[in-house]
Coordinates of C-alpha atoms in Angstrom, one line a residue:
M1 CA -5.1 -48.9 27.8
A2 CA -5.0 -45.0 28.2
F3 CA -5.9 -42.4 25.4
A4 CA -5.7 -38.5 24.7
H5 CA -5.5 -36.1 22.1
T6 CA -5.2 -32.1 21.3
G7 CA -4.4 -30.3 18.4
S8 CA -1.3 -28.3 16.9
V9 CA -0.6 -27.1 13.7
A10 CA 2.0 -28.1 10.6
L11 CA 2.9 -25.2 8.4
L12 CA 3.2 -25.8 4.5
G13 CA 5.3 -22.8 3.7
V14 CA 2.5 -19.9 4.4
D15 CA -0.2 -22.0 4.8
G16 CA -1.1 -24.2 8.2
V17 CA -2.9 -27.9 8.1
V18 CA -4.1 -28.3 11.7
V19 CA -2.8 -31.5 12.6
E20 CA -4.1 -34.0 15.5
V21 CA -1.9 -35.0 18.3
Q22 CA -2.6 -38.5 19.9
A23 CA -0.8 -40.4 22.5
D24 CA -1.5 -44.0 23.4
L25 CA -0.3 -45.6 26.3
E26 CA 0.1 -49.3 26.6
P27 CA 1.8 -51.9 29.4
G28 CA 5.2 -52.6 28.1
V29 CA 8.8 -51.9 28.0
A30 CA 8.8 -48.4 28.0
A31 CA 9.3 -46.5 25.1
F32 CA 8.9 -43.2 23.4
T33 CA 7.7 -43.3 19.2
I34 CA 6.7 -40.8 17.5
V35 CA 5.0 -41.7 14.0
G36 CA 3.2 -39.3 11.2
L37 CA 6.4 -38.2 8.9
P38 CA 8.3 -36.3 11.5
D39 CA 11.1 -34.4 10.3
K40 CA 14.7 -34.6 12.8
A41 CA 13.5 -31.7 14.6
L42 CA 10.2 -33.4 15.5
S43 CA 11.8 -36.7 16.1
E44 CA 14.2 -35.3 18.7
A45 CA 11.2 -34.1 20.7
K46 CA 10.7 -37.4 22.5
D47 CA 13.9 -36.0 24.7
R48 CA 12.5 -32.5 25.0
V49 CA 9.1 -33.3 26.2
R50 CA 10.7 -36.4 28.4
A51 CA 13.3 -33.6 30.2
A52 CA 10.3 -30.7 30.4
V53 CA 7.8 -33.2 31.8
V54 CA 10.1 -34.3 34.3
N55 CA 12.1 -30.6 35.6
S56 CA 7.9 -29.1 35.8
G57 CA 7.4 -32.2 38.4
E58 CA 5.3 -34.4 36.7
K59 CA 6.2 -38.2 36.4
W60 CA 7.0 -39.6 33.2
P61 CA 4.9 -42.9 32.5
Q62 CA 7.1 -46.0 32.2
R63 CA 4.7 -47.5 29.4
K64 CA 5.0 -47.7 25.9
L65 CA 4.1 -44.5 24.5
T66 CA 3.1 -43.9 20.9
V67 CA 2.1 -40.4 19.4
G68 CA 0.9 -39.9 16.6
L69 CA 0.1 -36.9 13.9
S70 CA -2.6 -37.1 12.0
P71 CA -2.8 -36.9 9.1
A72 CA 0.3 -38.7 8.6
S73 CA 0.2 -37.8 5.4
V74 CA 1.6 -34.4 5.5
P75 CA 5.2 -33.7 6.4
K76 CA 5.6 -32.0 9.9
S77 CA 8.6 -30.0 10.6
G78 CA 9.9 -28.2 13.4
S79 CA 9.7 -28.1 16.9
G80 CA 6.4 -26.5 17.8
F81 CA 4.3 -29.5 17.9
D82 CA 6.3 -30.0 21.8
L83 CA 4.0 -28.2 23.7
A84 CA 0.9 -30.6 21.9
I85 CA 2.8 -33.9 22.9
A86 CA 3.8 -33.1 26.5
C87 CA 0.0 -32.3 27.4
A88 CA -1.1 -35.3 25.3
V89 CA 0.7 -37.3 27.1
L90 CA 0.4 -36.5 30.4
A91 CA -3.4 -36.5 29.2
A92 CA -3.3 -40.3 28.4
A93 CA -1.4 -40.5 32.0
E94 CA -4.3 -39.0 33.8
V95 CA -2.4 -35.9 35.1
L96 CA -4.8 -34.3 32.9
D97 CA -8.4 -34.4 31.6
P98 CA -8.5 -35.4 28.3
A99 CA -11.6 -33.3 27.8
A100 CA -9.3 -30.4 28.8
I101 CA -7.1 -30.7 25.6
A102 CA -9.3 -32.1 23.1
K103 CA -10.9 -28.9 22.1
L104 CA -7.7 -26.7 22.5
L105 CA -4.8 -25.9 19.9
L106 CA -1.0 -25.6 21.0
I107 CA 2.0 -24.6 19.7
G108 CA 5.2 -24.1 21.6
E109 CA 8.2 -25.6 22.0
L110 CA 9.7 -27.0 24.8
G111 CA 12.8 -26.5 26.8
L112 CA 14.7 -28.8 28.7
D113 CA 13.9 -27.3 32.5
G114 CA 10.3 -26.9 31.1
R115 CA 9.9 -23.4 29.4
V116 CA 7.6 -22.7 26.9
R117 CA 10.0 -21.2 23.6
P118 CA 8.9 -19.8 20.8
V119 CA 8.6 -20.7 17.4
R120 CA 8.2 -18.8 13.9
G121 CA 4.9 -19.0 12.1
V122 CA 2.2 -18.3 14.7
L123 CA 0.2 -16.1 12.7
P124 CA -0.4 -18.5 9.9
A125 CA -0.5 -21.6 12.4
V126 CA -3.4 -19.6 14.4
L127 CA -5.2 -18.3 11.3
A128 CA -5.4 -22.1 10.2
A129 CA -6.7 -23.1 13.7
A130 CA -9.6 -19.9 13.3
D131 CA -10.5 -21.8 9.7
A132 CA -10.6 -25.1 11.3
G133 CA -13.1 -24.2 14.0
Y134 CA -10.9 -23.9 17.1
E135 CA -11.5 -21.1 19.5
R136 CA -8.8 -21.4 21.7
V137 CA -5.3 -21.7 21.0
V138 CA -2.3 -21.6 23.9
V139 CA 1.1 -20.3 22.2
P140 CA 4.7 -19.1 24.2
S141 CA 4.0 -15.3 25.8
Q142 CA 6.6 -14.0 23.6
T143 CA 4.1 -14.6 20.7
A144 CA 0.7 -14.3 22.3
A145 CA 0.5 -10.8 20.6
E146 CA 1.1 -12.2 17.4
A147 CA -1.3 -14.8 17.7
A148 CA -4.1 -12.0 19.3
L149 CA -4.1 -10.1 15.4
V150 CA -6.3 -13.2 14.9
P151 CA -10.1 -12.0 14.7
G152 CA -12.4 -14.1 17.4
M153 CA -9.8 -16.5 18.9
S154 CA -9.0 -16.5 22.6
V155 CA -5.3 -16.7 22.8
L156 CA -3.5 -18.0 26.1
G157 CA 0.7 -16.8 26.4
V158 CA 2.5 -19.3 28.7
R159 CA 5.9 -19.3 29.7
T160 CA 6.3 -22.6 31.4
L161 CA 4.5 -26.2 30.7
A162 CA 4.6 -25.9 34.8
Q163 CA 1.9 -23.1 34.4
L164 CA 0.1 -24.3 31.3
L165 CA -0.4 -27.5 33.7
G166 CA -1.9 -25.9 36.8
L167 CA -4.1 -23.2 34.9
L168 CA -5.6 -26.9 33.1
T169 CA -5.9 -28.7 36.8
G170 CA -7.5 -25.4 38.4
R171 CA -3.9 -25.5 40.5
L172 CA -2.2 -22.5 39.4
T173 CA -1.1 -19.8 41.9
G174 CA -1.5 -15.8 41.4
E175 CA 2.3 -15.3 41.1
E176 CA 1.8 -17.6 37.3
E177 CA -1.0 -16.2 36.2
P178 CA -0.4 -16.6 32.1
A179 CA -0.4 -13.6 30.0
E180 CA -3.6 -13.4 27.8
G181 CA -3.0 -12.2 24.3
A182 CA 0.2 -10.3 25.5
A183 CA 4.1 -11.0 26.0
G184 CA 4.2 -12.4 29.6
A185 CA 5.9 -10.9 32.6
G186 CA 9.6 -10.3 32.3
A187 CA 9.7 -8.4 28.9
E188 CA 11.8 -5.6 30.7
R189 CA 14.8 -8.5 30.9
P190 CA 16.3 -10.0 27.5
D191 CA 15.3 -13.6 26.9
N192 CA 17.4 -15.6 25.1
A193 CA 14.7 -18.0 23.8
L194 CA 13.7 -15.4 21.3
A195 CA 17.6 -16.0 19.6
G196 CA 15.9 -18.4 16.8
L197 CA 12.8 -16.5 16.1
S198 CA 14.2 -13.8 14.3
L199 CA 16.6 -14.3 11.5
P200 CA 18.7 -12.2 9.2
G201 CA 17.6 -12.3 5.1
L202 CA 17.9 -11.1 2.5
G203 CA 17.8 -7.8 2.7
V204 CA 14.8 -7.1 4.0
R205 CA 13.7 -3.7 5.4
S206 CA 10.3 -3.6 7.3
R207 CA 9.2 -0.7 9.7
S208 CA 5.1 -0.5 11.1
A209 CA 2.9 2.4 9.4
D210 CA 4.0 4.8 12.0
E211 CA 7.6 4.3 12.2
P212 CA 9.3 7.3 10.8
D213 CA 11.1 6.9 7.5
H214 CA 14.1 9.5 7.0
R215 CA 14.8 9.0 3.5
D216 CA 13.2 11.8 1.8
L217 CA 11.8 12.5 -2.2
A218 CA 13.1 15.8 -1.4
D219 CA 16.5 14.7 -1.2
I220 CA 16.8 13.9 -4.8
A221 CA 18.5 16.4 -7.0
G222 CA 16.9 16.7 -10.1
Q223 CA 15.6 13.8 -12.2
Y224 CA 12.0 15.0 -12.6
E225 CA 10.9 12.3 -15.6
A226 CA 12.2 9.3 -13.0
R227 CA 10.2 10.6 -9.7
R228 CA 7.1 11.0 -11.8
A229 CA 7.3 7.8 -13.1
L230 CA 7.9 6.2 -9.5
E231 CA 4.7 8.2 -8.6
M232 CA 3.0 6.4 -11.5
A233 CA 4.3 3.0 -9.7
A234 CA 3.2 3.6 -6.8
A235 CA -0.2 4.8 -7.4
G236 CA -1.1 1.9 -9.9
G237 CA 1.2 -1.2 -8.9
H238 CA 3.1 -1.0 -12.5
H239 CA 6.5 -2.3 -12.2
L240 CA 9.1 0.0 -13.2
Y241 CA 13.1 -0.2 -15.2
L242 CA 15.0 2.8 -14.7
K243 CA 18.5 2.4 -16.9
G244 CA 21.4 5.0 -16.5
P245 CA 24.9 5.6 -15.4
P246 CA 26.1 5.3 -12.0
G247 CA 25.4 7.6 -9.3
A248 CA 22.7 9.2 -11.0
G249 CA 20.3 8.4 -8.4
K250 CA 18.5 4.8 -9.2
T251 CA 19.3 3.5 -5.7
M252 CA 18.2 6.7 -3.9
L253 CA 14.5 6.7 -6.0
A254 CA 14.0 3.2 -5.1
E255 CA 14.7 3.3 -1.2
R256 CA 11.9 6.0 -1.6
L257 CA 9.5 3.9 -3.4
P258 CA 8.2 2.4 0.1
G259 CA 8.0 5.7 1.6
I260 CA 5.2 6.5 -1.0
L261 CA 3.0 3.8 -1.1
P262 CA 0.0 3.6 0.7
P263 CA -0.5 1.5 4.5
L264 CA -1.5 -1.7 4.2
T265 CA -4.9 -2.8 4.8
Q266 CA -5.7 -5.2 7.6
Q267 CA -6.3 -8.1 4.9
E268 CA -2.4 -7.1 3.4
A269 CA -0.6 -6.5 6.8
L270 CA -2.0 -10.1 7.9
E271 CA -0.6 -11.8 4.5
V272 CA 2.7 -9.7 5.2
T273 CA 3.2 -10.1 8.7
A274 CA 2.2 -13.9 7.9
V275 CA 5.2 -14.8 5.3
H276 CA 7.7 -12.5 7.2
S277 CA 6.6 -14.8 10.6
V278 CA 7.4 -18.0 8.8
A279 CA 10.8 -16.4 7.5
G280 CA 11.4 -15.5 10.6
L281 CA 11.8 -11.7 9.9
L282 CA 9.2 -10.4 12.5
P283 CA 10.9 -7.2 14.2
A284 CA 10.9 -7.6 17.8
G285 CA 8.2 -5.9 19.5
Q286 CA 6.3 -6.0 16.4
P287 CA 3.6 -8.5 15.8
L288 CA 1.7 -6.4 12.7
L289 CA 3.4 -5.0 10.2
G290 CA 1.4 -2.0 8.8
A291 CA 3.9 -0.6 5.4
A292 CA 5.2 -2.1 2.2
P293 CA 7.6 -3.9 3.0
Y294 CA 11.3 -3.7 1.0
C295 CA 13.4 -6.6 -0.3
A296 CA 17.1 -6.0 -2.2
P297 CA 18.9 -9.2 -2.9
H298 CA 22.2 -9.0 -4.0
H299 CA 23.0 -9.9 -7.5
S300 CA 24.7 -12.9 -6.2
T301 CA 21.4 -14.4 -4.8
T302 CA 20.6 -17.7 -5.9
M303 CA 17.6 -18.9 -7.5
P304 CA 15.7 -20.8 -4.6
A305 CA 16.6 -17.7 -2.1
I306 CA 14.9 -15.3 -4.8
I307 CA 11.8 -17.6 -5.8
G308 CA 11.7 -19.8 -2.5
G309 CA 13.2 -23.6 -1.8
G310 CA 15.9 -25.3 0.6
S311 CA 16.0 -28.4 1.6
G312 CA 13.0 -30.2 2.5
L313 CA 9.9 -28.2 2.2
P314 CA 10.4 -25.0 0.0
R315 CA 10.6 -21.9 2.2
P316 CA 9.8 -17.7 1.0
G317 CA 12.1 -16.6 -1.2
A318 CA 12.8 -13.0 -2.1
V319 CA 9.4 -12.6 -4.4
S320 CA 7.4 -13.9 -1.1
L321 CA 9.1 -11.6 1.4
A322 CA 8.5 -8.5 -0.9
H323 CA 4.5 -9.2 -0.7
R324 CA 3.1 -6.4 -1.3
G325 CA 5.8 -4.3 -1.5
V326 CA 8.7 -3.6 -3.5
L327 CA 11.2 -5.8 -4.5
F328 CA 14.5 -4.0 -6.3
L329 CA 17.1 -5.6 -7.9
D330 CA 19.9 -3.4 -8.5
E331 CA 22.4 -4.1 -11.1
A332 CA 19.7 -6.6 -12.9
P333 CA 21.8 -7.7 -15.6
E334 CA 24.5 -9.1 -13.2
F335 CA 21.7 -11.5 -11.8
P336 CA 21.5 -14.8 -13.7
V337 CA 19.3 -15.1 -16.8
R338 CA 17.8 -17.7 -15.2
V339 CA 16.6 -16.5 -11.8
L340 CA 15.7 -13.0 -14.2
D341 CA 13.1 -15.5 -16.2
A342 CA 11.9 -17.0 -13.2
L343 CA 10.2 -13.8 -12.3
R344 CA 8.0 -14.0 -15.1
Q345 CA 5.1 -16.2 -13.4
P346 CA 5.0 -14.3 -10.3
L347 CA 4.6 -10.8 -12.0
E348 CA 1.6 -12.0 -14.2
S349 CA -0.1 -14.2 -11.5
G350 CA 0.6 -12.7 -8.0
E351 CA 1.7 -16.0 -6.2
V352 CA 4.8 -18.4 -7.2
V353 CA 4.3 -22.2 -7.3
V354 CA 7.5 -24.2 -5.6
A355 CA 7.6 -28.1 -6.6
R356 CA 9.9 -30.2 -4.3
S357 CA 10.3 -33.6 -3.9
A358 CA 9.1 -33.1 -0.6
G359 CA 6.1 -31.8 -1.8
S360 CA 4.6 -28.7 -3.9
L361 CA 3.8 -25.1 -2.2
R362 CA 1.6 -22.2 -3.7
L363 CA 3.3 -18.9 -1.9
P364 CA 1.9 -15.4 -2.7
A365 CA 3.9 -13.1 -4.3
R366 CA 2.0 -9.9 -5.6
F367 CA 5.0 -7.9 -5.5
L368 CA 6.2 -4.6 -7.6
L369 CA 8.9 -5.1 -9.3
M370 CA 11.8 -2.2 -9.8
L371 CA 14.7 -2.8 -11.8
A372 CA 17.8 -0.5 -11.9
A373 CA 20.7 -1.1 -14.8
N374 CA 23.7 0.2 -16.3
P375 CA 23.8 1.1 -20.1
C376 CA 26.9 -0.7 -20.5
P377 CA 29.4 -2.6 -18.7
C378 CA 31.7 0.0 -17.9
G379 CA 28.4 2.4 -17.2
R380 CA 29.2 5.4 -19.3
W381 CA 27.3 4.8 -22.7
S382 CA 24.7 7.2 -24.2
R383 CA 23.4 7.8 -27.5
R384 CA 25.8 10.4 -27.9
G385 CA 28.8 7.9 -27.7
E386 CA 30.4 10.1 -25.2
G387 CA 33.2 8.2 -22.7
C388 CA 32.3 4.8 -23.0
D389 CA 35.2 2.3 -23.7
C390 CA 32.3 -0.4 -24.7
T391 CA 32.5 -2.4 -28.2
A392 CA 28.5 -2.4 -29.3
T393 CA 28.7 -6.1 -29.3
M394 CA 29.6 -5.7 -25.5
V395 CA 26.6 -3.0 -25.2
S396 CA 24.2 -5.2 -27.0
R397 CA 25.3 -8.4 -25.0
Y398 CA 24.8 -6.6 -21.5
Q399 CA 21.8 -5.2 -22.2
G400 CA 20.2 -8.2 -24.0
R401 CA 20.7 -10.2 -20.3
L402 CA 17.2 -8.4 -19.2
S403 CA 15.3 -10.8 -22.1
G404 CA 12.6 -9.2 -24.0
P405 CA 9.2 -11.3 -22.7
L406 CA 10.6 -10.0 -19.3
L407 CA 10.8 -6.3 -20.1
D408 CA 7.3 -6.4 -21.9
R409 CA 6.0 -7.1 -18.3
V410 CA 7.3 -4.2 -17.1
D411 CA 5.2 -1.3 -17.6
L412 CA 7.3 1.8 -17.2
R413 CA 10.7 2.1 -18.7
V414 CA 12.8 5.5 -18.1
E415 CA 16.4 6.7 -18.9
V416 CA 17.9 8.3 -16.2
D417 CA 20.8 11.1 -17.0
A418 CA 23.8 12.0 -14.5
V419 CA 23.1 14.6 -12.6
T420 CA 24.3 17.6 -13.7
R421 CA 26.4 20.5 -11.6
V422 CA 23.8 23.2 -10.9
E423 CA 21.2 20.1 -10.1
L424 CA 23.6 18.8 -8.0
M425 CA 24.7 22.3 -5.7
E426 CA 21.4 24.4 -5.8
R427 CA 18.8 23.9 -3.5
D428 CA 15.6 23.3 -5.7
A429 CA 12.9 24.7 -4.0
T430 CA 10.1 22.6 -6.0
A431 CA 11.4 19.1 -5.3
E432 CA 8.3 17.5 -3.5
S433 CA 8.7 15.6 -0.6
T434 CA 7.8 12.2 -0.2
A435 CA 4.7 12.7 2.1
T436 CA 3.4 15.4 -0.8
V437 CA 4.0 12.2 -3.3
A438 CA 2.3 9.9 -0.9
A439 CA -0.8 12.1 -0.6
R440 CA -1.4 12.3 -4.4
V441 CA -0.2 8.2 -4.5
L442 CA -3.2 7.8 -2.1
A443 CA -6.0 10.0 -3.7
A444 CA -5.4 7.9 -6.9
R445 CA -5.7 4.5 -5.3
D446 CA -8.6 5.7 -3.4
R447 CA -10.7 6.6 -7.0
A448 CA -9.1 3.9 -8.7
A449 CA -10.5 1.5 -5.2
A450 CA -14.2 3.1 -6.1
R451 CA -13.8 2.0 -9.5
L452 CA -13.3 -1.7 -8.9
K453 CA -15.5 -1.6 -6.0
D454 CA -17.4 -4.7 -7.6
T455 CA -14.2 -6.4 -8.7
P456 CA -12.0 -8.6 -7.3
W457 CA -8.6 -5.9 -8.0
R458 CA -7.8 -3.1 -6.2
T459 CA -5.4 -1.6 -8.3
N460 CA -4.8 -0.7 -11.7
G461 CA -1.5 -3.0 -12.5
E462 CA -3.9 -6.0 -11.4
V463 CA -6.8 -5.0 -14.2
P464 CA -6.8 -8.1 -17.0
G465 CA -6.6 -6.1 -20.2
H466 CA -10.0 -7.7 -21.5
E467 CA -11.7 -5.7 -18.5
L468 CA -9.9 -2.6 -19.6
R469 CA -10.8 -2.8 -23.5
T470 CA -14.6 -4.0 -22.9
R471 CA -16.1 -2.4 -19.1
W472 CA -13.8 0.7 -18.6
R473 CA -13.8 2.3 -22.3
L474 CA -11.2 5.7 -22.7
A475 CA -12.6 8.9 -24.5
P476 CA -13.3 9.2 -28.1
G477 CA -9.7 8.7 -30.0
A478 CA -7.4 8.3 -26.9
L479 CA -6.0 5.3 -28.5
R480 CA -4.6 6.8 -31.8
D481 CA -1.3 6.8 -31.1
A482 CA -1.2 3.3 -29.4
E483 CA -2.7 1.8 -32.3
R484 CA 0.0 3.1 -34.6
D485 CA 2.5 1.8 -32.3
M486 CA 0.8 -1.6 -32.7
E487 CA 0.2 -1.7 -36.7
R488 CA 4.2 -0.9 -36.9
G489 CA 5.0 -3.9 -34.4
L490 CA 6.2 -1.5 -31.6
L491 CA 3.7 -2.8 -29.3
T492 CA 2.2 -6.3 -28.9
A493 CA -1.0 -7.1 -27.0
R494 CA 0.1 -7.5 -23.6
G495 CA 2.3 -4.4 -24.1
L496 CA -1.6 -2.5 -25.3
D497 CA -3.4 -4.0 -21.9
R498 CA 0.1 -2.6 -19.9
V499 CA -0.6 0.9 -21.6
L500 CA -4.0 0.9 -20.8
R501 CA -3.4 0.1 -16.8
V502 CA -0.9 3.3 -17.0
A503 CA -3.1 5.4 -18.4
W504 CA -5.5 5.0 -16.3
T505 CA -3.6 5.3 -13.8
A506 CA -2.5 8.8 -15.1
A507 CA -5.9 9.7 -15.0
D508 CA -6.2 8.7 -11.2
L509 CA -3.4 11.3 -10.3
A510 CA -4.8 14.1 -12.6
G511 CA -8.4 13.8 -11.5
L512 CA -10.2 12.6 -14.4
D513 CA -13.0 10.3 -14.7
R514 CA -11.4 8.4 -17.7
P515 CA -8.1 8.7 -20.0
E516 CA -7.7 11.5 -22.3
R517 CA -4.9 11.1 -25.6
D518 CA -2.3 12.9 -23.6
E519 CA -2.9 10.2 -20.8
V520 CA -2.2 7.3 -23.4
R521 CA 0.7 9.6 -24.8
T522 CA 2.3 9.6 -21.3
A523 CA 1.6 5.7 -20.9
L524 CA 3.5 4.9 -24.2
A525 CA 6.3 7.4 -23.1
L526 CA 7.1 5.6 -20.1
R527 CA 6.8 2.8 -21.8
S528 CA 8.9 2.7 -24.8
G529 CA 11.2 5.1 -22.9
I530 CA 11.0 7.7 -25.7
S531 CA 9.7 11.2 -24.7
R532 CA 6.6 12.2 -26.1
G533 CA 6.3 15.2 -24.0
L534 CA 5.5 13.7 -20.4
P535 CA 4.2 16.7 -18.6
R536 CA 6.3 17.2 -15.3

């Protein structure tokens, strides 16, 4: 009996589980069996691996072959186990030294001609390998740069199975040298192996931190209160709701929100890149996402696409693809009510738990939610009642599609008025650019980070209300207006906590050590949508 083993990784959402790939050869009728809860794509590895081995110049063992994937209770899916299976089989057949692959972790799909094709989710898989104590990992050369993002990991990028076998046996020729930590040779010509690596999905927009964004806040005419709310949302991580007629600039404001968010930290960039890698949304040639993502799904998008799901094990949805970025729901009342209310859990916890028959997964979902809505079905309703053909019942039903519990979790609510002719046609010299606002947001974030240095929170929007009420006190008398609103039933306990968070953000933007009464009044005005002298 001949036996060999090596390592690979099974992805469960954006988390990886290290799998031991075992190969056992016994005398008997030639057969190839894979055990350990493989899915259809993994079961088909028998044909891919056999053809790849033969076309790489090696003999296929004509004996009873059993490949075991341990732990057997963990579901395994995809074609990323091909490379590990091929090496384990060849080591059991004594083509390779079993000791040479015992401490090696291999990830990659095999083509019938022996080429190593890239797979999605390399970054979270290598992160799981590092956590399990592995120090060397073999991946397709096209994803070697992505794997090299993991600190302390020795990454080997290979293009073919023959190249890897030559390296492991010492028969490697000069022209077949592997690519270490970067894409291999031949990057100058199109590589059809990348075809299945990137998939379209859910209107996600991502860019590198140094890539210019031509959407500038200075392009927006008027809307001073909405611009101020946008700055507050970015500075404190507060959710935002804009309500106004069509053409007022709600979508333009949303598209410019990612531009004023600070660049992602190294840890945040790894989190975002891991989610996008699993979803197949990493831009070509960009292994690390350094800027906040922007996700704007259409209102016809289904619940699994928003929250996460699909057949078999759940896949990341829009809330996870917008992790550390912006989730924009345009025409929010047109979304199904069940979908909107399903956002309540991730808004509170920063993660989403998806349970399916194949298993339950916990996916990251700490995003900044931005809602936009018309005031009524026709879009022309106003307090003056001019030009609107909708009945009072129609207006009430339309506005009621956004439930109270959902809006209670939204810190900033602004009514956006139609742009006037003067604002639209005449250039406003006071309109600030994205770069100017982003600098103020970054300074406010730095003040909050210094205050929260020894805590698990990084922005004001994450701090629990109890901590705000007991640990960081406001100026004496600052809460007088908020207390009056609570007594009148206009403000809930959760609402008070969110007012405190916004007040601290207003203080950080103003460079104050703690909020005064004006900052609390600003927070109340932005929450209620009723102006109380909101400063510009």
